[in-house]
Every structure is written in C-alpha cells, then in structure tokens.
Coordinates of C-alpha atoms in Angstrom, one line a residue:
X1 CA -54.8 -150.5 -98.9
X2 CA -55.7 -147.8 -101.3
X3 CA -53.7 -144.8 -101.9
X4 CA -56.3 -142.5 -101.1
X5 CA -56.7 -143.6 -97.7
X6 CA -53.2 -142.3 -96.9
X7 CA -54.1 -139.0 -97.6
X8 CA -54.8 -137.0 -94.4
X9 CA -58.1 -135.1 -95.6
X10 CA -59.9 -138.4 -96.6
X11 CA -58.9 -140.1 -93.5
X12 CA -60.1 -137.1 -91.4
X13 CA -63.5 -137.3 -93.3
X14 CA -64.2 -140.9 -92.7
X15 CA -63.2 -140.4 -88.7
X16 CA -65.6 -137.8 -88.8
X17 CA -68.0 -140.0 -90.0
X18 CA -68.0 -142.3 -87.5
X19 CA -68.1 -140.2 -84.8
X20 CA -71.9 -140.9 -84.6
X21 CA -71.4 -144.3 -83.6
X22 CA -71.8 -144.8 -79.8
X23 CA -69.0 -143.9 -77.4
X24 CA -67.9 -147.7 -77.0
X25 CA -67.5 -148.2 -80.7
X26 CA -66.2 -145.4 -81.7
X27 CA -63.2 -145.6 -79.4
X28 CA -63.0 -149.5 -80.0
X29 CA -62.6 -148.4 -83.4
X30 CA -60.0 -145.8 -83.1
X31 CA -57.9 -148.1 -81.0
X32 CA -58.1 -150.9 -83.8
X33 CA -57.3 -148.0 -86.4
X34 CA -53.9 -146.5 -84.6
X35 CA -52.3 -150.2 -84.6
X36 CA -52.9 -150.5 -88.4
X37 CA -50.3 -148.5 -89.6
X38 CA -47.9 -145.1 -88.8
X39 CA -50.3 -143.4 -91.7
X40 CA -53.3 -143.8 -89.4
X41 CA -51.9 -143.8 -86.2
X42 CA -51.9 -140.2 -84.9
X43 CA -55.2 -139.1 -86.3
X44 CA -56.4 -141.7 -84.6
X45 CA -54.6 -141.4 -81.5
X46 CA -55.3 -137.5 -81.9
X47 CA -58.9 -138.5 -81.2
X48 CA -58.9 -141.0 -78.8
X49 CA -57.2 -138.8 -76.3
X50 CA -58.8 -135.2 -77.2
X51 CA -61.5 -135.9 -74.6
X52 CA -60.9 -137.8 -71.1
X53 CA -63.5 -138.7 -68.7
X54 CA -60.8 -139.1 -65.8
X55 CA -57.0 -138.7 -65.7
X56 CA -56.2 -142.7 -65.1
X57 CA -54.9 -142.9 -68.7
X58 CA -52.6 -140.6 -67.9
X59 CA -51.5 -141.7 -64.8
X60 CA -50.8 -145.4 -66.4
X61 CA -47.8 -143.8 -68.5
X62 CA -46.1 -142.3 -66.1
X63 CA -42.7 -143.9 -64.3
X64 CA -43.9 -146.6 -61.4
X65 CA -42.7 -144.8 -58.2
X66 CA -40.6 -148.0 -57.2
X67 CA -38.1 -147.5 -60.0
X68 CA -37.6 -144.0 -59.8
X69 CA -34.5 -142.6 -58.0
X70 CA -34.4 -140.0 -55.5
X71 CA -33.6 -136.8 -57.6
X72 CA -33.9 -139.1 -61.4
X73 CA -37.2 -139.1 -63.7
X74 CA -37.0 -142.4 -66.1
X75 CA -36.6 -140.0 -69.3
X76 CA -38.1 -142.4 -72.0
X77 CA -42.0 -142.9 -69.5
X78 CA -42.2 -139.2 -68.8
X79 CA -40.9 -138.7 -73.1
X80 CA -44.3 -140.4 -73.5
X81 CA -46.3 -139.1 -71.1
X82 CA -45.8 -135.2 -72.8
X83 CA -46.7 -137.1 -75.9
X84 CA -49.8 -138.1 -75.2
X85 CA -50.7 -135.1 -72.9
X86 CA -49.9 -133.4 -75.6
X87 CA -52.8 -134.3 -77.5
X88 CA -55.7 -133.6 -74.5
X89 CA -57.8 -130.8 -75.5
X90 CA -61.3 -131.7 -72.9
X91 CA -60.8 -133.6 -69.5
X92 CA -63.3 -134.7 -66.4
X93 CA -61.8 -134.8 -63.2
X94 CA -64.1 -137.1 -61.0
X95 CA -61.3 -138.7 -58.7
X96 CA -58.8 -137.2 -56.4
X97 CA -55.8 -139.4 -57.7
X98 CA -52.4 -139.2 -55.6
X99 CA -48.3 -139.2 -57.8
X100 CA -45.1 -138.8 -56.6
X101 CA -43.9 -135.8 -55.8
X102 CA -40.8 -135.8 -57.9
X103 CA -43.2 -135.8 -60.8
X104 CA -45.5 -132.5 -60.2
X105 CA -42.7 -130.5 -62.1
X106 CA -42.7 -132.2 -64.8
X107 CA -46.5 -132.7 -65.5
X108 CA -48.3 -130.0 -67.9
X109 CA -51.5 -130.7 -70.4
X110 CA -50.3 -128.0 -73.2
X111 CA -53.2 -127.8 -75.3
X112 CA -55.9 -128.2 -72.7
X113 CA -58.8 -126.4 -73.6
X114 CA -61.8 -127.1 -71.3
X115 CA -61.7 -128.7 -67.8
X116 CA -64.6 -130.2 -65.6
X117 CA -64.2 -131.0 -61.9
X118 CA -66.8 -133.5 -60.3
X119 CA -67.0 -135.2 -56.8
X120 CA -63.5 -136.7 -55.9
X121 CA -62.4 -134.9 -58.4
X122 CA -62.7 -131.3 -57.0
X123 CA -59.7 -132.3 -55.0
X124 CA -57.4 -133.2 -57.4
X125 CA -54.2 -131.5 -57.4
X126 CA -54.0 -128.4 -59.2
X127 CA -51.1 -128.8 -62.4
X128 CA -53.5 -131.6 -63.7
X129 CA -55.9 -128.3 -64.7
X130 CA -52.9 -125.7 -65.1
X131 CA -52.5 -124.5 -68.9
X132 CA -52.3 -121.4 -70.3
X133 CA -54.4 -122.3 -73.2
X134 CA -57.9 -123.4 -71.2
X135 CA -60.7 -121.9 -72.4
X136 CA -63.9 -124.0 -69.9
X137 CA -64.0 -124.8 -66.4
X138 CA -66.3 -126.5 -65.0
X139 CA -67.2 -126.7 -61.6
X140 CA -69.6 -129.4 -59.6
X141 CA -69.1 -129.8 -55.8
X142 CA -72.7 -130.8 -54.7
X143 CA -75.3 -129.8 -52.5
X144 CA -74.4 -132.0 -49.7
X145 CA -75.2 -130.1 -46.2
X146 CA -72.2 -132.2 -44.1
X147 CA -69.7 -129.5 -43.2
X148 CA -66.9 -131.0 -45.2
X149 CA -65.3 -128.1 -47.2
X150 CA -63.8 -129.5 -50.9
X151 CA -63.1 -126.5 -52.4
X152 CA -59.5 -125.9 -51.0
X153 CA -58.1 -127.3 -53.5
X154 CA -59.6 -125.2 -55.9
X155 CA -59.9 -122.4 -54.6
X156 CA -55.8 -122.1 -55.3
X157 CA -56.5 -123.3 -58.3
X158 CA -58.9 -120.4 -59.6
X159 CA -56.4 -118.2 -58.4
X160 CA -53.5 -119.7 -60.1
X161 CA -55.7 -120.2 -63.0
X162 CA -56.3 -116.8 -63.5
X163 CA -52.3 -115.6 -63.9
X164 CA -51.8 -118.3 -66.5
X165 CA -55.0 -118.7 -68.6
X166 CA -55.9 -114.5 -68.7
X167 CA -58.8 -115.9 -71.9
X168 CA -60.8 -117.7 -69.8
X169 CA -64.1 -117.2 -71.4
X170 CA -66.6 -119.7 -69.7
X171 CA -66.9 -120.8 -66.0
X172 CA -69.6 -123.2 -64.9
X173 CA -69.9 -123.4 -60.8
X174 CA -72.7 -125.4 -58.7
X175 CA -73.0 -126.7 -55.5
X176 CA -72.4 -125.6 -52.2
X177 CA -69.2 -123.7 -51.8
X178 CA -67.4 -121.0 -49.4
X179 CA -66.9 -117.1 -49.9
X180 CA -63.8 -117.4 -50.1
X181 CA -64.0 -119.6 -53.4
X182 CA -66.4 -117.1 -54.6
X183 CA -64.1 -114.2 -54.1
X184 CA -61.9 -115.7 -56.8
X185 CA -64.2 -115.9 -59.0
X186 CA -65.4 -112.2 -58.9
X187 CA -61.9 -111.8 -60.1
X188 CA -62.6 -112.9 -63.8
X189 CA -64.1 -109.9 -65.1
X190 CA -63.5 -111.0 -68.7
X191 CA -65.9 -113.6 -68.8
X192 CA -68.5 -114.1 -71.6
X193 CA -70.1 -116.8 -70.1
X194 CA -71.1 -117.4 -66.0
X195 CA -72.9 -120.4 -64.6
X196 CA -73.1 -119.7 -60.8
X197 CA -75.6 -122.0 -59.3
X198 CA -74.2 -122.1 -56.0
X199 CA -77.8 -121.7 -53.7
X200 CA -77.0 -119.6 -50.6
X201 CA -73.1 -119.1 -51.0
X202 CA -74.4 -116.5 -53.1
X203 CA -73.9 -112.8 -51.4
X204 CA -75.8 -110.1 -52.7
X205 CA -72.1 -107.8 -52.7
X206 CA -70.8 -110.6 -55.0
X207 CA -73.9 -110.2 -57.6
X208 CA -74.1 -106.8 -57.5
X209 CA -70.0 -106.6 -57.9
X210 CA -70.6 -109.3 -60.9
X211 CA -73.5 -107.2 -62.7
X212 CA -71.4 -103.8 -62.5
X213 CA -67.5 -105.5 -63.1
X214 CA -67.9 -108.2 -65.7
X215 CA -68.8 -106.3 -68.8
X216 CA -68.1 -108.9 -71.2
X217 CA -70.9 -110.9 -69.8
X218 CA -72.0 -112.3 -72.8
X219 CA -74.5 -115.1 -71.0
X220 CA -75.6 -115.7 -67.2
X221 CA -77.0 -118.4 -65.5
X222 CA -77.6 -117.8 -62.0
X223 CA -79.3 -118.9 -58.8
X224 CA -80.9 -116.1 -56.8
X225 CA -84.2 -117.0 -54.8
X226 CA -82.7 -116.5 -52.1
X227 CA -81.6 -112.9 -52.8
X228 CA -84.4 -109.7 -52.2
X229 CA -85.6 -107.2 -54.6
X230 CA -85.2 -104.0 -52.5
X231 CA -81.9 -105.2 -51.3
X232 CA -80.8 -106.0 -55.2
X233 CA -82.4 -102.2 -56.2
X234 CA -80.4 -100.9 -53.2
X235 CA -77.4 -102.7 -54.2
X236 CA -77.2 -101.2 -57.5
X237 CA -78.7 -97.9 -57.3
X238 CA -76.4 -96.7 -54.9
X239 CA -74.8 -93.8 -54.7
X240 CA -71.2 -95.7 -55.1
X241 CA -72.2 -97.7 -58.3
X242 CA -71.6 -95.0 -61.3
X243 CA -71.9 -97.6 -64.2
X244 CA -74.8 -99.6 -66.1
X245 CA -75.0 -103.2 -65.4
X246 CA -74.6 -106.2 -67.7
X247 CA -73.9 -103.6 -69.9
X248 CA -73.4 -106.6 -72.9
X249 CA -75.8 -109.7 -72.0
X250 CA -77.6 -110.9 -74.6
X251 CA -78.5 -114.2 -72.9
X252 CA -80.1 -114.0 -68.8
X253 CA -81.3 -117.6 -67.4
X254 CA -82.6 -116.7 -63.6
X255 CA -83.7 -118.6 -60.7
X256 CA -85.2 -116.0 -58.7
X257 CA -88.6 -114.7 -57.2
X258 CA -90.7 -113.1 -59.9
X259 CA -90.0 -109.9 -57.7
X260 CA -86.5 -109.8 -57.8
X261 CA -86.5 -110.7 -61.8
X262 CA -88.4 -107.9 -62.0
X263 CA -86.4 -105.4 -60.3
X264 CA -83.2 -106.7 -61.8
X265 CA -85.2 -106.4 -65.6
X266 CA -85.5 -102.4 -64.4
X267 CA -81.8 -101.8 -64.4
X268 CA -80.7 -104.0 -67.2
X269 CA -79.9 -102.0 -70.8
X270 CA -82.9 -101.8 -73.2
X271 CA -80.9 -102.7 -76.6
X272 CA -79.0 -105.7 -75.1
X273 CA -81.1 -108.8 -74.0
X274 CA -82.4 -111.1 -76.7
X275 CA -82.9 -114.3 -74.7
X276 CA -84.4 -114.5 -70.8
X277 CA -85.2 -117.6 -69.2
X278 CA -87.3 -117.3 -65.7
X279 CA -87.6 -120.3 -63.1
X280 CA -89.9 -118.6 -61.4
X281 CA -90.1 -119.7 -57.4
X282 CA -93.5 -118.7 -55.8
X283 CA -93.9 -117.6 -52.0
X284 CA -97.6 -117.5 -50.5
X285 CA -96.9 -113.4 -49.6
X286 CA -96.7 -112.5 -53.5
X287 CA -98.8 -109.8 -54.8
X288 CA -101.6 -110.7 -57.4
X289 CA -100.2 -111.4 -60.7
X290 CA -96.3 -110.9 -60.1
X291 CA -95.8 -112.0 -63.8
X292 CA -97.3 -109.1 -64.7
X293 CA -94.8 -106.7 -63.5
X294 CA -92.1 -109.4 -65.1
X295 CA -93.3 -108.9 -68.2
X296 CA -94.0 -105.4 -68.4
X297 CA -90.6 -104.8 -67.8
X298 CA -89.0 -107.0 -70.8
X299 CA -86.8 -105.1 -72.9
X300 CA -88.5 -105.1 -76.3
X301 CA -85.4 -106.2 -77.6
X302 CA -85.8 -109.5 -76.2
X303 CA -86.3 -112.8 -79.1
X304 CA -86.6 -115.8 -76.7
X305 CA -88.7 -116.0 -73.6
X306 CA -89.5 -119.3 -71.2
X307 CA -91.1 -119.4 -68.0
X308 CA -91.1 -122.5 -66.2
X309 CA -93.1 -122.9 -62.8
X310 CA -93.7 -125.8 -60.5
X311 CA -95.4 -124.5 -58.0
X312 CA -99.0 -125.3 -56.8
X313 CA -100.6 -121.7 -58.8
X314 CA -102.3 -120.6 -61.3
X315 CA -100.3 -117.9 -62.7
X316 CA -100.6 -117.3 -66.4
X317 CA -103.4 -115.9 -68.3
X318 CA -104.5 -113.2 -70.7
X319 CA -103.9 -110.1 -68.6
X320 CA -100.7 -111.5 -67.3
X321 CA -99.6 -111.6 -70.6
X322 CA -100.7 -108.7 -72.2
X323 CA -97.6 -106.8 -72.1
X324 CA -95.7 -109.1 -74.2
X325 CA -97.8 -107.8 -77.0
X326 CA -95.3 -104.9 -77.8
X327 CA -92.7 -107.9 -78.6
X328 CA -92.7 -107.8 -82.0
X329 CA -89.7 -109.5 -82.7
X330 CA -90.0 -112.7 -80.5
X331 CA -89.2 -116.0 -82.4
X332 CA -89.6 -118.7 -79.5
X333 CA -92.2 -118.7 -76.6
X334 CA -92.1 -121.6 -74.2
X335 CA -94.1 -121.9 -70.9
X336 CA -93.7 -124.8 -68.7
X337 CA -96.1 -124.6 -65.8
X338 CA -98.0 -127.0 -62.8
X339 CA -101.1 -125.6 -63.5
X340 CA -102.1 -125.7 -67.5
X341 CA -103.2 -122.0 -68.5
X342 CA -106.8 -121.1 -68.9
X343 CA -106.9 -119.6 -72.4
X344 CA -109.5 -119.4 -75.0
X345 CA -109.6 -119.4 -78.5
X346 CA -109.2 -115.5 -78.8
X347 CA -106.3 -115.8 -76.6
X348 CA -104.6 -117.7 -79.2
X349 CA -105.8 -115.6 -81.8
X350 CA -104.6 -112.4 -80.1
X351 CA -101.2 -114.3 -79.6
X352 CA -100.5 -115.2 -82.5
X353 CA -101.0 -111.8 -84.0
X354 CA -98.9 -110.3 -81.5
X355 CA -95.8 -112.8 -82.7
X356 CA -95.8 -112.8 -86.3
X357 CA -92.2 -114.1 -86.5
X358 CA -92.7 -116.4 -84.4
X359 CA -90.4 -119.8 -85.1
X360 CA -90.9 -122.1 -81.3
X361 CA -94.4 -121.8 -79.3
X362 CA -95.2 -123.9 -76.5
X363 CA -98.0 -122.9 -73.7
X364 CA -99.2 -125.3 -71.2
X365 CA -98.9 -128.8 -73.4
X366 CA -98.9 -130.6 -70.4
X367 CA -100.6 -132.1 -67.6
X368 CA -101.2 -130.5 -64.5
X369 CA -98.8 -131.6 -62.4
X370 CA -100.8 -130.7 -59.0
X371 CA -103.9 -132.5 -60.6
X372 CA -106.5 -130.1 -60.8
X373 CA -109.1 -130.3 -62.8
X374 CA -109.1 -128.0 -66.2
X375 CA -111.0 -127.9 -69.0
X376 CA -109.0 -127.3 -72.0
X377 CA -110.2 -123.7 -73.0
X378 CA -108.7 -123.8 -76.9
X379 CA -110.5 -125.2 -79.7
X380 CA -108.8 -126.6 -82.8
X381 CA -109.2 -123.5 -84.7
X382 CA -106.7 -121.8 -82.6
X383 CA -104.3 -123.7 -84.8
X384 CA -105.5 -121.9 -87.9
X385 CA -104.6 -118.9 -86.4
X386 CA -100.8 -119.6 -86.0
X387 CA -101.4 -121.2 -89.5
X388 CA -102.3 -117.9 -91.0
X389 CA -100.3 -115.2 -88.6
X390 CA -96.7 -116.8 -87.9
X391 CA -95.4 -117.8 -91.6
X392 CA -92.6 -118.8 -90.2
X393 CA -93.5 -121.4 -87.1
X394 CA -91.6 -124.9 -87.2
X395 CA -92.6 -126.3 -83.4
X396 CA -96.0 -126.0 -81.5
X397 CA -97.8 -126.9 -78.6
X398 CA -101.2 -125.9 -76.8
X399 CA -103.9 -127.6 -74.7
X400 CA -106.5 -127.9 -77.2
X401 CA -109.6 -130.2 -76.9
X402 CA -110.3 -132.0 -79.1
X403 CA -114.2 -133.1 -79.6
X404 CA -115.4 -136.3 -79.4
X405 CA -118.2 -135.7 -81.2
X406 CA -120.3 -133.5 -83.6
X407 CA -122.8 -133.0 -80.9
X408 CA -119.7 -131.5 -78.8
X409 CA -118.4 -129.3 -81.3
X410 CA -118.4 -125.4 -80.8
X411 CA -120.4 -123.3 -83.0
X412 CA -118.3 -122.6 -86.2
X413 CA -120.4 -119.7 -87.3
X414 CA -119.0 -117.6 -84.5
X415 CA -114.9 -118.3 -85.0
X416 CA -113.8 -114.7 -86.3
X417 CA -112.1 -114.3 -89.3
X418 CA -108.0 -113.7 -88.9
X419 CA -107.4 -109.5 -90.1
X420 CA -105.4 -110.6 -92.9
X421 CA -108.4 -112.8 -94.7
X422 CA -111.1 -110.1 -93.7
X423 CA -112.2 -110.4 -97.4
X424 CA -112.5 -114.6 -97.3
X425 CA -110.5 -114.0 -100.9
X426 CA -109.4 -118.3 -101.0
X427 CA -105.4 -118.8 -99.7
X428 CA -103.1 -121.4 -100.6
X429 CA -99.9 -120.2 -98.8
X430 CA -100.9 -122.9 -96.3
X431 CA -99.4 -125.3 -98.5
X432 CA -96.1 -124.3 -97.8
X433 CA -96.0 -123.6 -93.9
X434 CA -93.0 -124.6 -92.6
X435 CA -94.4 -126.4 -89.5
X436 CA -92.6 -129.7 -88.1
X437 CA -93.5 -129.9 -85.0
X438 CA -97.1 -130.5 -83.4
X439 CA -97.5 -131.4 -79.6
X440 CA -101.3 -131.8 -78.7
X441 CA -101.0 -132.0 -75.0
X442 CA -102.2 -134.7 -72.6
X443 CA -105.1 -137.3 -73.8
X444 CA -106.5 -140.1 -71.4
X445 CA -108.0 -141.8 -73.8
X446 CA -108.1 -141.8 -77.8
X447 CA -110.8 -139.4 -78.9
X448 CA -113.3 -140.8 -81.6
X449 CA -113.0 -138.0 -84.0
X450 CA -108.7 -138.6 -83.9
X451 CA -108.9 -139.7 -87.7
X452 CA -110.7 -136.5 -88.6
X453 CA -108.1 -134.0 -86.1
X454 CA -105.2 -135.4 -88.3
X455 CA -106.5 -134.5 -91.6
X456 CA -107.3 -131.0 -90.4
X457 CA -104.2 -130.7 -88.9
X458 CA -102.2 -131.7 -92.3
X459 CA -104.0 -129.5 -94.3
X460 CA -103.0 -126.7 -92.6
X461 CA -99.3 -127.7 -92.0
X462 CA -98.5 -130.3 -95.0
X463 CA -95.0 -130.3 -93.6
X464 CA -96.1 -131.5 -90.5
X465 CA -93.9 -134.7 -89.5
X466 CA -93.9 -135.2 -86.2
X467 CA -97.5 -134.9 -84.1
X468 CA -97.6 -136.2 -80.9
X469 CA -99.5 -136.7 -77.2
X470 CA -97.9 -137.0 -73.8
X471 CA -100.0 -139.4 -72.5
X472 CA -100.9 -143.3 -72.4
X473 CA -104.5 -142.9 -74.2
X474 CA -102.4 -142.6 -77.7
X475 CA -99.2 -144.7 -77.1
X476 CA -98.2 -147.1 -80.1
X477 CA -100.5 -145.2 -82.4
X478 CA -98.8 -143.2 -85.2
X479 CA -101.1 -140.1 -85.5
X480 CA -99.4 -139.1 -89.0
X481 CA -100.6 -142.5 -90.3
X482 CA -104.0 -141.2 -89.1
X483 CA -104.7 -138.9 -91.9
X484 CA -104.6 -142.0 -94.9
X485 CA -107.5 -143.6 -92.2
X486 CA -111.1 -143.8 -93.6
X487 CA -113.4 -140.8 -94.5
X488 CA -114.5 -138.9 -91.7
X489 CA -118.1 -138.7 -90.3
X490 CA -120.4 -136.3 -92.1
X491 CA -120.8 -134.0 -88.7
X492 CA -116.8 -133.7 -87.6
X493 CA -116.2 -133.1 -91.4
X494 CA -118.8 -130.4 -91.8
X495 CA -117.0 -129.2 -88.4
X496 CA -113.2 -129.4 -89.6
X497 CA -114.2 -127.8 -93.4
X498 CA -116.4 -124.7 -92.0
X499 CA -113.2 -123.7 -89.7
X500 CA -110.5 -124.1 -92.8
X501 CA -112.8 -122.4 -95.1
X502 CA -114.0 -119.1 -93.0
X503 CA -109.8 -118.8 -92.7
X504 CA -109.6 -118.8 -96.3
X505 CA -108.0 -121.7 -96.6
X506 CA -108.8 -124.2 -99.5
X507 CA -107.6 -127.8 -100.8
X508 CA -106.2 -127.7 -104.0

C-alpha cells in the first residue's frame, strides 16, 4: 500500500469520490474498506453509519435479552453499541421496534443531527430520537381516515424534544394528526424552517399564533385550503394581535384558495419575501380572475414566483398578469397549469421586457391536462425576444407553434422590433447568451420544418444544449443533431432569417 493512502486528507478525498456510486455499491465498498486495515477503518465506518434508513443495525449490537441479568448490562455489547451510535448523524425511523427495558437508560445517539419518522415508525419509542444536538425532524403519519391515533408517541416526544434540543431549526410534519400534537409544535418559536402539511388538523388559532409567534421563520410550507380569507384577515387584524407577521420569511410555499393567498399577501412585510410558491385550489364560486388580486398584491421584493393549477380553468392570461410587471427584479417564473395559457406573441414580448433579469421561465409547456382544444398563440419569434431582453436566461419553456410550412407562416413584416434594436444597428451579443435549457412544449407529430426550427433556435442561443418536446411525435430524435441536418427549404429559411434579422441579430 502506498504511503499516501494513510494520510487522512487523501483518504477522505477518494471516499468522497465515490460517493456518486449508487447506494448498494457505495456501502458494499465501505464495508470492504473498514476490514482492510485500522488506517481505513473509522473513516470508513464513520460513513457507513452517518446515515440509517431504520434503527435494526443498532438494535443487532445490543446485549440478547436472554443473557442479561436482572439489574446487569453485558458491559463489553452496550461498550459497542455507544461506539457505533456514536457516529449516527441522519436516521429514518419506519418501524416501531420493541428492547428490553433495562436498556432504555443506557441508549443515547450523541451526535444525532436530523431524524425522520415514517409509518411504524412514528411509534417508536422516544430515546431513539432524544439528543441534544438534532437539528431536523421529520414527520410522516399519513392521510389514512381509520380513527387510529399514532401520534402518542410523539407527541411526548415533541415535548421532550424541545427541553433538550432548544436549536431545533427545521420541522417537517404531514399527515393526519390531532390538536394536541399540534399544540406542541406552536411551541417552537425559533424555527427557521416549517413544513406543516397536515390538511384539516390545521386550526386557524394555530396559523394565526404561528404567523405572529415564530419570527425566525425563515421558510414555510403549509397546507391551507381549507382555511377562509375573512376568517384569516380577522384572525390577524384583531385588536389583540399588536405585532407584524412573518416578520422574517423570505421563502412562502402555500396550498390555499387564491382568496386566502391573497389576503394573507396583504399582511405579510413588503421588504421580506423573495420566493412564493402558489398551489392554487379552484372552487366554482370564485370571482373572475382571482389571480389577479394574487398578483397585485406581490411584494415587489419578491425573485421567484410559481403557480401550479390542476383544476379544469382557464386562469392565466395577459390581464391576469399584468401586475407582475412592476417585478423588476424577478429571476425565475414557472407556471404549471391544466389548461395551457392563451398568449400571443406580444405577450411574450411585453414579458420579457418586464423581466430583464430573468434566469428560469417556464409558462404553459405542457399539454392540457383536461384536453381542450388550444391553439398555440406564440410564434417562434417570441424566442428572440427573451433572446434580446433577458441577458441572463439559462432555462426556457413556452407553447410555441411551430409551422409546418411556408404557406403557414405568419407575416414577418409585422413582428415589431424589440426597444433596444429600434435603430436595426446589426448585434452580435447573441453569440454569447447563456441559454441551456430549451423546452418546446407538446408535439403529436414531427413538424416538417423541425430541421429549420433548430438552426434558428442555435443561432440565437449557441449555448443551447439541451432542447427538448414532451411528447411521443419527437421521441428517439436528438433535436440538437437537427441543426448539422440538410439546408433548409428556400420559404422556412426566408421565414427564420427575416425574424433574426429585423431583431438585429446577424451570423458572423
């Protein structure tokens, strides 16, 4: 054996390394590697045990309940139990596992950073959780409707956990629970991070208590639609609440009726919220465009905004989004909805003006999942308007047709010129757009004119390097490869160069 591999750095490095083999190997390996020598054995061992999925590896070490005594441990088994425990920093409860009493003294997991409890596993006894030094807990008890109750057990858990781990920063709960449960957990005010998807168990007291107590609420995630906006505005404008809410998050994921995300927007802090995430939930007794109020009352400070939608409606479109125009500053914009949006070309353009730091864009790239019938209102020039307005882009998608002929095409002569090319001065700074990323939405079939599309598309974004189609028209074909493919026909050329040259944009 070389020298160098004794040294702890190296050996570190090339464990690191290998981490990016699959779960089986890479713990096959590390096995194989803490046998080989004492040198190698605990880094090795250190991370083979760091992460558990299930506490039966522990359980294996310690002393066999037929040789223990009455009032006696078997020193040299439980020696090595605190050995191993020892080095446990991430474990996944998903079975409820019985030991002998005359052990639950003895057992601790030191070092025992993040916890998750699934399934069986919720009622697993509390010390194998207990530790002054955990950081994560993660809770998952199901959405069963059976009246069984299996959050005893950790419900006296929560409460112990909160004397001896006081830096608890992140707490994940879902699934069907009872208040009482839910009482403990309005009791960690310190949080930065709260994951409470927990459907109906949630009380509008707890949320309001959790948006005016837990100021270092960093990032929520939370399940409301079944909570109401006037009860929420009541809730919090009250006479008895003399404080701002989620007076520090910067990151809001909601589950809620576009009324009630609106009302809760109202009271949040102008300066704070960079990212918000809406899952919107649609009921037939909504007012006309309730995205509209949504939107409108965004704080500008906001950087990251998605919208997803499954319901049968058509909810997006130009005047719904108009008062996301005063968001200057917003780098990603994803929209995942049934119905594909019905926007045109000057949509886009107006869009993409609106966002000129824009990094992530995604709008409708899919098909409509309640299978109506829409025609695809873009054009391809819509992507020289990104091309030219948001320098900075790296990942985009819109429902653009693409024409199948020359006799299809759209008029070129009438596409307007973007404001900063109002001269037609010639532009090369398309040659070093940063784009990656190109989703062109859903295709039945391969369009005729694909060969010519690609070369468009990789003049304006040469950095292109992944373009791709959710649908079964253009499966096995590489659309990259497309652009090496034969000279176009004379009409689809004519149509491509027209819209690349009136945006100033020339091949060099």
């Amino acid at each position: 054996m070389h020298s160098a591999l004794l040294i702890d750095e190296i050996l570190q490095v090339i464990l690191e390394a290998c981490a990016t083999w699959t779960e089986q190997e890479y713990r096959s390996s590390l096995c194989r590697i803490a046998r080989c020598c004492k040198t190698w054995s605990d880094p090795a061992l250190d991370r083979l045990w760091v992460r558990l999925d299930g506490i039966t590896p522990l359980v294996r070490l310690l002393p066999q309940a037929d040789v223990l005594g009455q009032d006696e441990i078997e020193g040299a088994a439980l020696a090595r139990f605190c050995a191993y425990a020892h080095r446990v920093r991430s474990i996944r409860h998903t079975d409820a596992v019985r030991i002998p009493s005359t052990l639950r003294g003895f057992l601790t997991l030191p070092r025992l950073a993040s916890i998750r409890f699934r399934d069986g596993g919720c009622q697993t006894v509390d010390f194998w959780g207990m530790s002054s030094s955990v950081r994560e807990v993660d809770i998952h008890f199901g959405f069963s409707r059976r009246r069984v109750r299996p959050d005893d057990a950790l419900t006296r858990y929560l409460k112990e956990l909160h004397d001896a781990s006081p830096n608890l920063d992140v707490l994940r709960v879902r699934g069907t629970t009872s208040a009482q449960f839910l009482r403990n957990v309005s009791v960690y005010t310190a949080l930065s991070t709260l994951d409470l998807r927990v459907g109906t168990s949630l009380s509008m007291e707890l949320f309001c208590k959790i948006a005016t107590t837990f100021a270092a609420l960093r990032e929520l995630t939370v399940d409301a639609r079944h909570l109401d906006a006037q009860e929420l505005l009541e809730g919090l404008t009250s006479p008895t609440v003399d404080t701002e809410i989620f007076i520090s998050l910067r990151d809001l994921t909601l589950q809620a009726k576009p009324a009630l995300a609106s009302a809760l927007l109202q009271l949040i802090p102008s300066c704070t919220l960079e990212t918000f995430h809406l899952d919107a939930q649609w009921t037939p007794d909504a007012p006309p465009s309730p995205l509209r109020q949504v939107f409108a009352h965004l704080p500008d400070s906001v950087r990251a905004l998605s919208l997803e939608c499954f319901d049968d409606v058509d909810i997006v479109d130009r005047a719904t989004l108009r008062p996301l125009a005063r968001l200057a500053g917003l780098r990603r914009f994803d929209v995942q909805v049934a119905v594909t949006p019905c926007l045109h070309d000057q949509d886009a353009r107006d869009l993409a003006a609106w966002w000129p730091n824009l990094e992530h864009f995604v709008v409708g790239a899919v098909e409509d999942v309640c299978g109506l019938p829409r025609d695809y209102g873009m054009t391809p020039a819509v992507y020289a308007f990104f091309a030219r307005s948001c320098p900075a882009l790296r990942s985009l998608a819109l429902p653009v047709h693409i024409p199948a002929s020359a006799e299809e095409l759209p008029d070129a002569a009438s596409l307007a010129r973007t404001p900063s090319n109002a001269n037609g001065r010639a532009c090369t700074a398309v040659r070093c757009h940063p784009l990656r990323r190109l989703d062109i939405g859903t295709r039945k079939t391969t369009p005729a004119s694909i060969a010519d599309f690609c070369n468009y598309i990789h003049t304006l974004f040469p950095s292109l390097t992944s373009l791709e189609a959710s649908d079964s028209g253009l499966q096995g074909i590489d659309l990259l490869q497309q652009v090496a493919g034969p000279k176009p026909q004379s009409g689809l050329d004519t149509y491509y160069h027209n819209i690349l040259t009136r945006h100033g944009f020339t091949e060099s």
